[in-house]
mmCIF file of C-alpha atoms in Angstrom:
data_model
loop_
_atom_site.group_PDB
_atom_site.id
_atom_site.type_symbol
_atom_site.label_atom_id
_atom_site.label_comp_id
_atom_site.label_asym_id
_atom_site.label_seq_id
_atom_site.Cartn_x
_atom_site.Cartn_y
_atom_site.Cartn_z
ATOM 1 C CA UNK B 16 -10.343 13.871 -4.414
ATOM 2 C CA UNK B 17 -10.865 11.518 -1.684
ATOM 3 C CA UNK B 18 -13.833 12.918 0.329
ATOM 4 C CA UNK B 19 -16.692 10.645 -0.158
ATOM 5 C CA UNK B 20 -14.442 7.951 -2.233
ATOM 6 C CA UNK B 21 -12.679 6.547 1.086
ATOM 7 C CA UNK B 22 -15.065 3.681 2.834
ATOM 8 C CA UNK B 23 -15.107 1.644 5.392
ATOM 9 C CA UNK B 24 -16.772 -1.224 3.953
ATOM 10 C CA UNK B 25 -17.933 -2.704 1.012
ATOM 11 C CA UNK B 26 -21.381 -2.388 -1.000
ATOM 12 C CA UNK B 27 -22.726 -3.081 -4.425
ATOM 13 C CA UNK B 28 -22.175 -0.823 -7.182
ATOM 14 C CA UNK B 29 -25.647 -0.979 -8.510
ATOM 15 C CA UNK B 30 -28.079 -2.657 -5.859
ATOM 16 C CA UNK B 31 -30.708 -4.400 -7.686
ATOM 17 C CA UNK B 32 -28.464 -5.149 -10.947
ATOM 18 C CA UNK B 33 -27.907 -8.378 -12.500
ATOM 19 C CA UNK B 34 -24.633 -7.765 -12.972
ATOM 20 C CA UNK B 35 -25.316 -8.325 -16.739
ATOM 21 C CA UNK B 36 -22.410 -7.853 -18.915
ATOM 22 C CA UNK B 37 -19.972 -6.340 -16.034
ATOM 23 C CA UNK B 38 -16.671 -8.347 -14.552
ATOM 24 C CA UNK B 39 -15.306 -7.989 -11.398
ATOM 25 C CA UNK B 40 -12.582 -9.966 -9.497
ATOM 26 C CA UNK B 41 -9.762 -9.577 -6.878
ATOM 27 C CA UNK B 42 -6.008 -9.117 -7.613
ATOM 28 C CA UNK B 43 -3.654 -9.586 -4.958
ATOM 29 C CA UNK B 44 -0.423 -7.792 -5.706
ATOM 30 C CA UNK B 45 2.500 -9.539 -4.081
ATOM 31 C CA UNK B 46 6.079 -9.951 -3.698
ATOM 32 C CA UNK B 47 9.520 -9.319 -1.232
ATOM 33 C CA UNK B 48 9.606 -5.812 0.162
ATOM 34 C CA UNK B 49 10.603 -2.871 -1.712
ATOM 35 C CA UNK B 50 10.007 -4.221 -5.159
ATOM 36 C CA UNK B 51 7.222 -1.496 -6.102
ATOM 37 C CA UNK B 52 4.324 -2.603 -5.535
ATOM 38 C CA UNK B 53 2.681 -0.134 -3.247
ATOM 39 C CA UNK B 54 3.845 2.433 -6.937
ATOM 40 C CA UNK B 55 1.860 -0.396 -8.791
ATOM 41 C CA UNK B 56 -1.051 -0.644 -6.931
ATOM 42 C CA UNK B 57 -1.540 3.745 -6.818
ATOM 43 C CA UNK B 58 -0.667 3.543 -10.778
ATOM 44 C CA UNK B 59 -3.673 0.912 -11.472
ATOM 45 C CA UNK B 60 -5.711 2.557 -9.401
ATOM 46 C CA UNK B 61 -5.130 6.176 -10.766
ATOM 47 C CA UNK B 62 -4.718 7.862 -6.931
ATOM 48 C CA UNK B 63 -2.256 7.316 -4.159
ATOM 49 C CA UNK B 64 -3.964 5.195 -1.466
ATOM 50 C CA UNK B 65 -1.060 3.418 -0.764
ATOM 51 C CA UNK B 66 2.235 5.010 0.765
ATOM 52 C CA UNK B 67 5.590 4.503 -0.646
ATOM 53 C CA UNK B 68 9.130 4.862 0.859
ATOM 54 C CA UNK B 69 12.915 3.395 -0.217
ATOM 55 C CA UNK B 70 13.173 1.671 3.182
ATOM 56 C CA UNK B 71 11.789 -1.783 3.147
ATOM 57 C CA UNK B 72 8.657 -3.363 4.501
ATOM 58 C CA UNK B 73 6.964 1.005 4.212
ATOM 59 C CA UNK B 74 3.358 -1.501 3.390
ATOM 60 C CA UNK B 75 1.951 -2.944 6.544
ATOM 61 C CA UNK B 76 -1.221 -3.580 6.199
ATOM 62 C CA UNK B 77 -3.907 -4.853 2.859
ATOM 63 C CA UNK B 78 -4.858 -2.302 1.394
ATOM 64 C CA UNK B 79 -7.360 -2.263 -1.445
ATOM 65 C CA UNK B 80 -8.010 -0.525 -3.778
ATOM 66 C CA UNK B 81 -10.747 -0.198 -6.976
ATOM 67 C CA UNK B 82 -10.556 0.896 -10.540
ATOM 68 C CA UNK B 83 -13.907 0.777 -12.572
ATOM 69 C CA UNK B 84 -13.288 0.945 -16.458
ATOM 70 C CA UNK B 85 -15.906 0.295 -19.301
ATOM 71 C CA UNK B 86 -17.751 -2.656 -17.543
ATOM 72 C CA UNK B 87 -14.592 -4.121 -15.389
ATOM 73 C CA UNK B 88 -14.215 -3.552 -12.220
ATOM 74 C CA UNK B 89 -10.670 -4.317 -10.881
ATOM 75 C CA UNK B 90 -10.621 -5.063 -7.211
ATOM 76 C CA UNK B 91 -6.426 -4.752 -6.098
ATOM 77 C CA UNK B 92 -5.116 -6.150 -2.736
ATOM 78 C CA UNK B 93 -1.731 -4.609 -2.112
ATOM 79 C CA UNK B 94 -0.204 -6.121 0.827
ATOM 80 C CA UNK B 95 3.116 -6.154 2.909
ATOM 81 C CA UNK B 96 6.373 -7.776 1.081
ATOM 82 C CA UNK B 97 6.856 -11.521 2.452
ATOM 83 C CA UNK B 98 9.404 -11.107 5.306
ATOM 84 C CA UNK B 99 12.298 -13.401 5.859
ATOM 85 C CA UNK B 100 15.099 -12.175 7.791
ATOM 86 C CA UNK B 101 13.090 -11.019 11.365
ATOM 87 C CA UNK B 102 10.719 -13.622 12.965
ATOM 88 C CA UNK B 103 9.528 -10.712 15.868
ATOM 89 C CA UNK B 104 4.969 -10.851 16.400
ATOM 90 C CA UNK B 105 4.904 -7.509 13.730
ATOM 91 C CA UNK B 106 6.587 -9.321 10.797
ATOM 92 C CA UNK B 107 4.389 -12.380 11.648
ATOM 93 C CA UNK B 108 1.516 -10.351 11.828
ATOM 94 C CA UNK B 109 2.240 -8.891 8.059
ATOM 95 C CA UNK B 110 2.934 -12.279 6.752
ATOM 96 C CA UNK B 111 -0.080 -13.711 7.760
ATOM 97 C CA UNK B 112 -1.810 -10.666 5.834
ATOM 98 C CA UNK B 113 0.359 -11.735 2.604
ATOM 99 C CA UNK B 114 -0.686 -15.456 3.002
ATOM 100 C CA UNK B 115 -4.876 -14.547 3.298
ATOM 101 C CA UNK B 116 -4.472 -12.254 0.734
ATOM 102 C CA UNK B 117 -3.492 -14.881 -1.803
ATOM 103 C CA UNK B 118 -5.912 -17.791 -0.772
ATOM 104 C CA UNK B 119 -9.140 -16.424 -2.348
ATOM 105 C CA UNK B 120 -8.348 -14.305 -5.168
ATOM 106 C CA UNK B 121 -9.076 -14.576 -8.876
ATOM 107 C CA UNK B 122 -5.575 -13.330 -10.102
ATOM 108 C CA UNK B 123 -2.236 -12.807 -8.629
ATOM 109 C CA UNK B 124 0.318 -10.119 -9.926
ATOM 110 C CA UNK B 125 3.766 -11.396 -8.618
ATOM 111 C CA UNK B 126 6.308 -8.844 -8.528
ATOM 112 C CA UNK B 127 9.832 -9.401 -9.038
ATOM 113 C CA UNK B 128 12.752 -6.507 -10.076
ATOM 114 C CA UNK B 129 12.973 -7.303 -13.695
ATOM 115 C CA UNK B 130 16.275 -9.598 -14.803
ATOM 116 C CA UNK B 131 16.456 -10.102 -10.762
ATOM 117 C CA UNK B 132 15.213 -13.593 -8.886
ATOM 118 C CA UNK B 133 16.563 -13.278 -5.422
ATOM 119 C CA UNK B 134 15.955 -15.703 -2.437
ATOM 120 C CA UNK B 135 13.256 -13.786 -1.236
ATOM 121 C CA UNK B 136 11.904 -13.779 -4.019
ATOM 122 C CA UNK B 137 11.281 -17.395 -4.247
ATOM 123 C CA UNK B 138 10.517 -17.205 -0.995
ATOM 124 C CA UNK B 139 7.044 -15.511 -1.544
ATOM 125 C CA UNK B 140 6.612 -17.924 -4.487
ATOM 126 C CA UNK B 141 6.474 -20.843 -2.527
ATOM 127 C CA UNK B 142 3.090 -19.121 -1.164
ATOM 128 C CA UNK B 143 1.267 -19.195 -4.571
ATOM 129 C CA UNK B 144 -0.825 -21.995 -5.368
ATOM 130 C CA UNK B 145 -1.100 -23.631 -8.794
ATOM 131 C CA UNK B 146 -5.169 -23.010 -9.297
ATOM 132 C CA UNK B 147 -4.931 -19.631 -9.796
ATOM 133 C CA UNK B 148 -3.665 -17.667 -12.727
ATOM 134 C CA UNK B 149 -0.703 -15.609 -11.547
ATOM 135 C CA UNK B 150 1.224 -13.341 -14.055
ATOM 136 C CA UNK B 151 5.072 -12.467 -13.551
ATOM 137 C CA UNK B 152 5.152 -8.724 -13.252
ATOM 138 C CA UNK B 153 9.156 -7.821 -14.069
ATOM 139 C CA UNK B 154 8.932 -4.807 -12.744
ATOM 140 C CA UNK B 155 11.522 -1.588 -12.839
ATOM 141 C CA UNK B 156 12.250 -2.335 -16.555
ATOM 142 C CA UNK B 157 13.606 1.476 -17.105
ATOM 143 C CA UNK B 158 16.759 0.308 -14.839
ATOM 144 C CA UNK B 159 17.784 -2.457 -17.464
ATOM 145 C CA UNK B 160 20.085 -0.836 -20.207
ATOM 146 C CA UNK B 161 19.748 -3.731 -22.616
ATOM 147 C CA UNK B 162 16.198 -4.825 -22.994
ATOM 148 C CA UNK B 163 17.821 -7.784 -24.994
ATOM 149 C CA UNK B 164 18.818 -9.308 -21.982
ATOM 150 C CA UNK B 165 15.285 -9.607 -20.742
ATOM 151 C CA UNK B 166 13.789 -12.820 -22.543
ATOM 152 C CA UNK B 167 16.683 -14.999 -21.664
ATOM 153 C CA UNK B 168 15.843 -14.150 -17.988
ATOM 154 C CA UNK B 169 12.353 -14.709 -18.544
ATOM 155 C CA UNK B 170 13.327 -18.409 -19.757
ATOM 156 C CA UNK B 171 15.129 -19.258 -16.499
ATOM 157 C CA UNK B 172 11.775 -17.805 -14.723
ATOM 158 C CA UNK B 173 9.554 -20.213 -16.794
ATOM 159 C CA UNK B 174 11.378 -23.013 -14.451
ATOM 160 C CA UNK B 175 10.168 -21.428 -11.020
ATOM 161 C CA UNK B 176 6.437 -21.391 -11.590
ATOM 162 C CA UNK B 177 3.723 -21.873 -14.424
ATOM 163 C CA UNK B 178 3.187 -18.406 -15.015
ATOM 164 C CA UNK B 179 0.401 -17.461 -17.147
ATOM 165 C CA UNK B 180 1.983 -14.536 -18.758
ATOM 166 C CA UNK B 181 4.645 -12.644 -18.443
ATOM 167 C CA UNK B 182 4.306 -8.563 -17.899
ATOM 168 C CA UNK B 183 7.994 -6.552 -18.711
ATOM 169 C CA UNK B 184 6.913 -2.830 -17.374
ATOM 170 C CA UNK B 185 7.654 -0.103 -15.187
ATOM 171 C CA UNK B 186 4.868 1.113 -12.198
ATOM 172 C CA UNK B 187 6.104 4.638 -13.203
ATOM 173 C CA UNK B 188 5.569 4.485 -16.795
ATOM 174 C CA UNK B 189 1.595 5.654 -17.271
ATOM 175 C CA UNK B 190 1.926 3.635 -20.865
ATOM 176 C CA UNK B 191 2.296 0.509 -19.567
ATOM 177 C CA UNK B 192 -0.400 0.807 -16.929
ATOM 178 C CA UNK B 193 -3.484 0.653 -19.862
ATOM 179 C CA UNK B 194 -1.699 -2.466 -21.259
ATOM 180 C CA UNK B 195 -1.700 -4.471 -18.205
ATOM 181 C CA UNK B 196 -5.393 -3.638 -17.104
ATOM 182 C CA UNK B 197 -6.068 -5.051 -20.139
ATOM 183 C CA UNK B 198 -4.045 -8.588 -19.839
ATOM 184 C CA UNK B 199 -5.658 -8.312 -16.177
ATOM 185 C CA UNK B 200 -9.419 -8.213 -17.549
ATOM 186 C CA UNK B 201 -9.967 -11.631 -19.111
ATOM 187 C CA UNK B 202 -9.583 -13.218 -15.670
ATOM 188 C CA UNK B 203 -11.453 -11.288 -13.897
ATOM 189 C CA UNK B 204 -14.890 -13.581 -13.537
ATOM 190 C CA UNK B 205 -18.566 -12.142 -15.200
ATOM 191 C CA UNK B 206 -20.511 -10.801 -12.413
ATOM 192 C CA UNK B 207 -21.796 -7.660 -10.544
ATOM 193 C CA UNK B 208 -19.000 -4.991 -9.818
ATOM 194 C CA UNK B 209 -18.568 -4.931 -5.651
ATOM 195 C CA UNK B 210 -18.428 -1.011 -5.118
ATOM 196 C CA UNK B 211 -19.444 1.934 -6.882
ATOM 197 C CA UNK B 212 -17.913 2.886 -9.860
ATOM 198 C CA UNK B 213 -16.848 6.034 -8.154
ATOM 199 C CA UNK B 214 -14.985 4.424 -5.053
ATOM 200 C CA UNK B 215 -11.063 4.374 -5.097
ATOM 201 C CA UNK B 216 -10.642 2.003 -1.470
ATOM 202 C CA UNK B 217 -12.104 0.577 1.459
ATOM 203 C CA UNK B 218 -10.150 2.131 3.559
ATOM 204 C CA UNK B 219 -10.991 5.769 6.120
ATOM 205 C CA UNK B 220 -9.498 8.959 5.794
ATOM 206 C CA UNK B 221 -8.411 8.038 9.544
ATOM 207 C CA UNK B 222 -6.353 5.216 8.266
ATOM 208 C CA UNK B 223 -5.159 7.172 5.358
ATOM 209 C CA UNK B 224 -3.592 9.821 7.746
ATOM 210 C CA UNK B 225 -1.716 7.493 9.898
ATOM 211 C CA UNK B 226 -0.243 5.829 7.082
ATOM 212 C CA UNK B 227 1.053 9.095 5.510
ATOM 213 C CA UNK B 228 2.475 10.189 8.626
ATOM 214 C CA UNK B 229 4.252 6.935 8.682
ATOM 215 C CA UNK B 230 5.315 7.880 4.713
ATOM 216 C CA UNK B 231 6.862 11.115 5.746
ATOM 217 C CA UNK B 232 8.477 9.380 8.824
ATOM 218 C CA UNK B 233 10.109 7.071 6.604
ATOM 219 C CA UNK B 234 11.569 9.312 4.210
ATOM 220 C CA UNK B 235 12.664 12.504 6.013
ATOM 221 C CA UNK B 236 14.896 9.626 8.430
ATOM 222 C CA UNK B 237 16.096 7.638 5.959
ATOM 223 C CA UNK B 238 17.837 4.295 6.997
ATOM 224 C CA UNK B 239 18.675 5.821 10.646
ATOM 225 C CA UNK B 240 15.049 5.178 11.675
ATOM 226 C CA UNK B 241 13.943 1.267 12.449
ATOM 227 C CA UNK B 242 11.023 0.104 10.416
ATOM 228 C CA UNK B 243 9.467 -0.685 13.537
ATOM 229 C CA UNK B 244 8.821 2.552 14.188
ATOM 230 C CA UNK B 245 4.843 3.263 13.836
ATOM 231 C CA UNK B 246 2.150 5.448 14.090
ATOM 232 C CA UNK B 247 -1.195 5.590 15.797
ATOM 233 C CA UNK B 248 -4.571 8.194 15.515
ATOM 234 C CA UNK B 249 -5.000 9.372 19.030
ATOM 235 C CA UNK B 250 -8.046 11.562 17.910
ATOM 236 C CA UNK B 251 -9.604 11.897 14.314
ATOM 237 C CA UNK B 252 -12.580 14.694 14.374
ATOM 238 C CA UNK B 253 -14.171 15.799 11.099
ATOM 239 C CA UNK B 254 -15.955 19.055 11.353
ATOM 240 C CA UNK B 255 -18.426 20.487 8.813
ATOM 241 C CA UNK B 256 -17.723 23.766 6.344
ATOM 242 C CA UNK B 257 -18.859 26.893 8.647
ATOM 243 C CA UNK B 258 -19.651 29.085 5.938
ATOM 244 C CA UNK B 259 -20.555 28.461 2.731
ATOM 245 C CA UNK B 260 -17.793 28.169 0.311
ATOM 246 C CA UNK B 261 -15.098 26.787 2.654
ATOM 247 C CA UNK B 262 -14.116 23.349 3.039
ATOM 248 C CA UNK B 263 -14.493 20.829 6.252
ATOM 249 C CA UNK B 264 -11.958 20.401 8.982
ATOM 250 C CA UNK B 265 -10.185 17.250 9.893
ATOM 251 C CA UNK B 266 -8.571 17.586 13.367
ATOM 252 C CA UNK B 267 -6.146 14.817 14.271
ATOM 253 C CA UNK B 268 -3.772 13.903 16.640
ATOM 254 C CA UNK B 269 -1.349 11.453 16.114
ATOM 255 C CA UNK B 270 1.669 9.444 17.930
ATOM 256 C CA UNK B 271 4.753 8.088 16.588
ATOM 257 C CA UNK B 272 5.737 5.257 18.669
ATOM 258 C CA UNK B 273 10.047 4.520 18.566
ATOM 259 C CA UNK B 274 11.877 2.216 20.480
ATOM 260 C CA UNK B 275 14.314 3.991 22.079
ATOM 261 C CA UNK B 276 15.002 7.226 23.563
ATOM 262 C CA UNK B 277 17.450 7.972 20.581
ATOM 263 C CA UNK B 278 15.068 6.933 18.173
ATOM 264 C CA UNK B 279 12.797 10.217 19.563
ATOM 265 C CA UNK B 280 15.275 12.516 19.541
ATOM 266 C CA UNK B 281 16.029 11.478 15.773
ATOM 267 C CA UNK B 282 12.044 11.774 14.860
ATOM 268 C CA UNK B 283 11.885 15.463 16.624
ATOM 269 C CA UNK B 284 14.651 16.670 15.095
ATOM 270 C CA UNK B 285 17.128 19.660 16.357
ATOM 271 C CA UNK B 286 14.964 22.239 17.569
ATOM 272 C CA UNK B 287 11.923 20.358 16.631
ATOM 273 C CA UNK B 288 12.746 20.929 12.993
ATOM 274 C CA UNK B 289 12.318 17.249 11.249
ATOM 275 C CA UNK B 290 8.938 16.616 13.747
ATOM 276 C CA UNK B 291 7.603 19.952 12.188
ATOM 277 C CA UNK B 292 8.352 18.920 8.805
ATOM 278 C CA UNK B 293 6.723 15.738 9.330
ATOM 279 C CA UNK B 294 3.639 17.014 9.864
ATOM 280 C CA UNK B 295 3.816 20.195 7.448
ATOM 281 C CA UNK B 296 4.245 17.262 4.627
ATOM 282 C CA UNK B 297 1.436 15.247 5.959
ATOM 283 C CA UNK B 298 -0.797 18.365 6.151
ATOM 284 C CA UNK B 299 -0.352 19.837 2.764
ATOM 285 C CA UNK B 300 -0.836 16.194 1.124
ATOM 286 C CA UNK B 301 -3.490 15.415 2.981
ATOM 287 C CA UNK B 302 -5.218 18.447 2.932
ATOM 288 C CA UNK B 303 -5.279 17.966 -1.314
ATOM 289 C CA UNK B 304 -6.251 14.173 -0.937
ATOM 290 C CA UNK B 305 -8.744 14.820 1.315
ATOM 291 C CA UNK B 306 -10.066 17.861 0.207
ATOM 292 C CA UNK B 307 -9.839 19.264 3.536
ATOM 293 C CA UNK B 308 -8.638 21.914 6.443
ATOM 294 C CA UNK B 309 -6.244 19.423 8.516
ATOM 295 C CA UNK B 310 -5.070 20.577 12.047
ATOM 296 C CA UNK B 311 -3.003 17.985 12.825
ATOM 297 C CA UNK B 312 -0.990 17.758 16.271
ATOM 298 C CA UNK B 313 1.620 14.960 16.993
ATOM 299 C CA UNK B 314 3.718 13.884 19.266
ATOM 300 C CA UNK B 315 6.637 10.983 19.451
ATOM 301 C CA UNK B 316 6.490 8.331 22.301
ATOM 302 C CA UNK B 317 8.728 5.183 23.576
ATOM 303 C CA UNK B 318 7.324 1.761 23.706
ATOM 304 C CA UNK B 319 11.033 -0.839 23.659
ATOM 305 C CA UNK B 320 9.801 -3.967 21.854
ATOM 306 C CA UNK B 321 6.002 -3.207 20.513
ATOM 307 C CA UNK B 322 7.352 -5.400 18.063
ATOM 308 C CA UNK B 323 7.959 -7.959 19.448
ATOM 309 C CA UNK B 324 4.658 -7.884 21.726
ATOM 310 C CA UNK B 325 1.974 -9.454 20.155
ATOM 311 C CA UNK B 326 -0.798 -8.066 22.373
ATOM 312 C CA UNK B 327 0.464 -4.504 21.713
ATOM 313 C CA UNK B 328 0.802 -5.247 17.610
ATOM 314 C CA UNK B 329 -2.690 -5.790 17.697
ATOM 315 C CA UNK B 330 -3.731 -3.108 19.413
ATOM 316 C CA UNK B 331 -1.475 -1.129 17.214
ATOM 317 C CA UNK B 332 -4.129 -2.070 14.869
ATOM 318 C CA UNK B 333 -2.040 -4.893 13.186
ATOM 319 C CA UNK B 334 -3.952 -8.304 12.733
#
């Protein structure tokens, strides 16, 4: 469960430690949107902290998260996919969040659909320096019928960039998650982990709700919704147990901010039906993440072109 795992910022594992014997390091997880790595980042980690959709650009923000095994700590960054095609202040916002993530990390996992190299693809590659070890994640291998096909793909992808090893998996398969923790360890530096071995992210339990509110948005609309659609925490309360036995309350309200007047009457649904399922969704998951009561309230408002407002992205919450 998440209660007491979910911070706000960093701390050492073990104040007063040497560090003696332990590794720890940062791995930025990048690529184009919708390539999985949102699935990778919750599979290394061993708990969803990260939301996941079909539609494109569902990441919006860096989120990390930690996994502590034997005496490695791994340190993730997952951030937004590199965007290309829409130059408005949101998608310049979550590019500058891909380009920080990768300036000052020990290890970058680039992800690409394996036997795919698209345009956008090389696109984000162009932001990876040469100084630090970045391994080729070909990602999605279960779609690929004949495996045989992979290694003359992985010559033409020894062209693009000086990889320093190639990783064939699938995010979804739990066997191939062990296997690449273990490529990732050896360049991870020797020194004293960052958080305790018990922490999963840096990130709230505020932060956590908005973003699977934004989840369920996502994939109860489907493609009719603009990913520019958004969420913000109006109100995030935690009350304590008032008996013995139960568990806390969370009470949160939240607003789903559209663009248009259609867009709302999509999100609410006929009858209020698709709002309502919304938040059941968000309430039941979060209630098991959490470990927590969750009263949540929402509501759906119209703000035409947040996106393109830079003033309002950040106080969306959006660097």
């Amino acid at each position: 469960m998440l209660q007491g795992l979910l911070k706000s910022t960093p701390k050492l594992a073990l104040p007063g430690a040497d560090g003696a014997g332990q590794r720890c390091g940062l791995v930025a997880i990048v690529g184009k949107p919708n390539v999985g790595k949102s699935t990778l980042l919750n599979a290394l980690v061993g708990q969803k902290i990260s939301i996941t959709s079909r539609k494109a650009q569902t990441t919006r923000h860096r989120i990390t998260g930690m996994h502590t095994l034997g005496n490695t700590q791994f340190v993730f960054v997952d951030t937004p996919g590199f965007q290309t095609l829409h130059a408005n202040a949101l998608n310049k916002s979550l590019n500058k969040a891909v380009q920080g993530a990768v300036a000052d990390v020990d290890l970058i996992l680039f992800v690409v659909e394996a036997g795919s190299f698209t345009p956008a693809d090389a696109r984000v590659l162009t932001l990876l320096g040469k100084d630090i070890p970045t391994l080729l994640i070909a990602n999605k291998l279960d779609n690929i019928h004949r495996r045989g096909d992979i290694a003359p793909w992985l010559q033409t992808m020894t062209d693009k960039h000086a990889f320093a090893e190639f990783v064939p998996m699938s995010a979804k398969n739990a066997k191939d998650i062990p296997r690449l923790l273990t490529i990732c360890e050896k360049y991870l530096p020797e020194q004293a982990w960052w958080y305790a071995e018990d922490e999963l992210t840096d990130r709230s339990e505020k932060f956590l709700a908005s973003e699977l509110v934004r989840e369920k948005l996502f994939r109860l609309t489907g493609d009719e919704l603009p990913y520019t659609s958004t969420v913000i925490i109006d109100k995030f309360e935690e009350e304590p147990p008032q008996k013995k036995g139960q568990k806390r309350l969370l009470r949160i309200a939240a607003t789903i901010v559209v663009e248009r007047d259609t867009h709302k009457a999509m999100v609410i649904g006929d009858k209020g039906e698709r709002i309502k399922r919304i938040g059941m969704e968000t309430r039941v998951e979060l209630e098991k993440l959490a470990d927590a009561k969750v009263f949540l309230e929402m509501w759906v408002k119209v703000r035409s072109g947040w996106a393109d407002d830079e003033a309002r992205v950040r106080s969306f919450g959006y660097e």
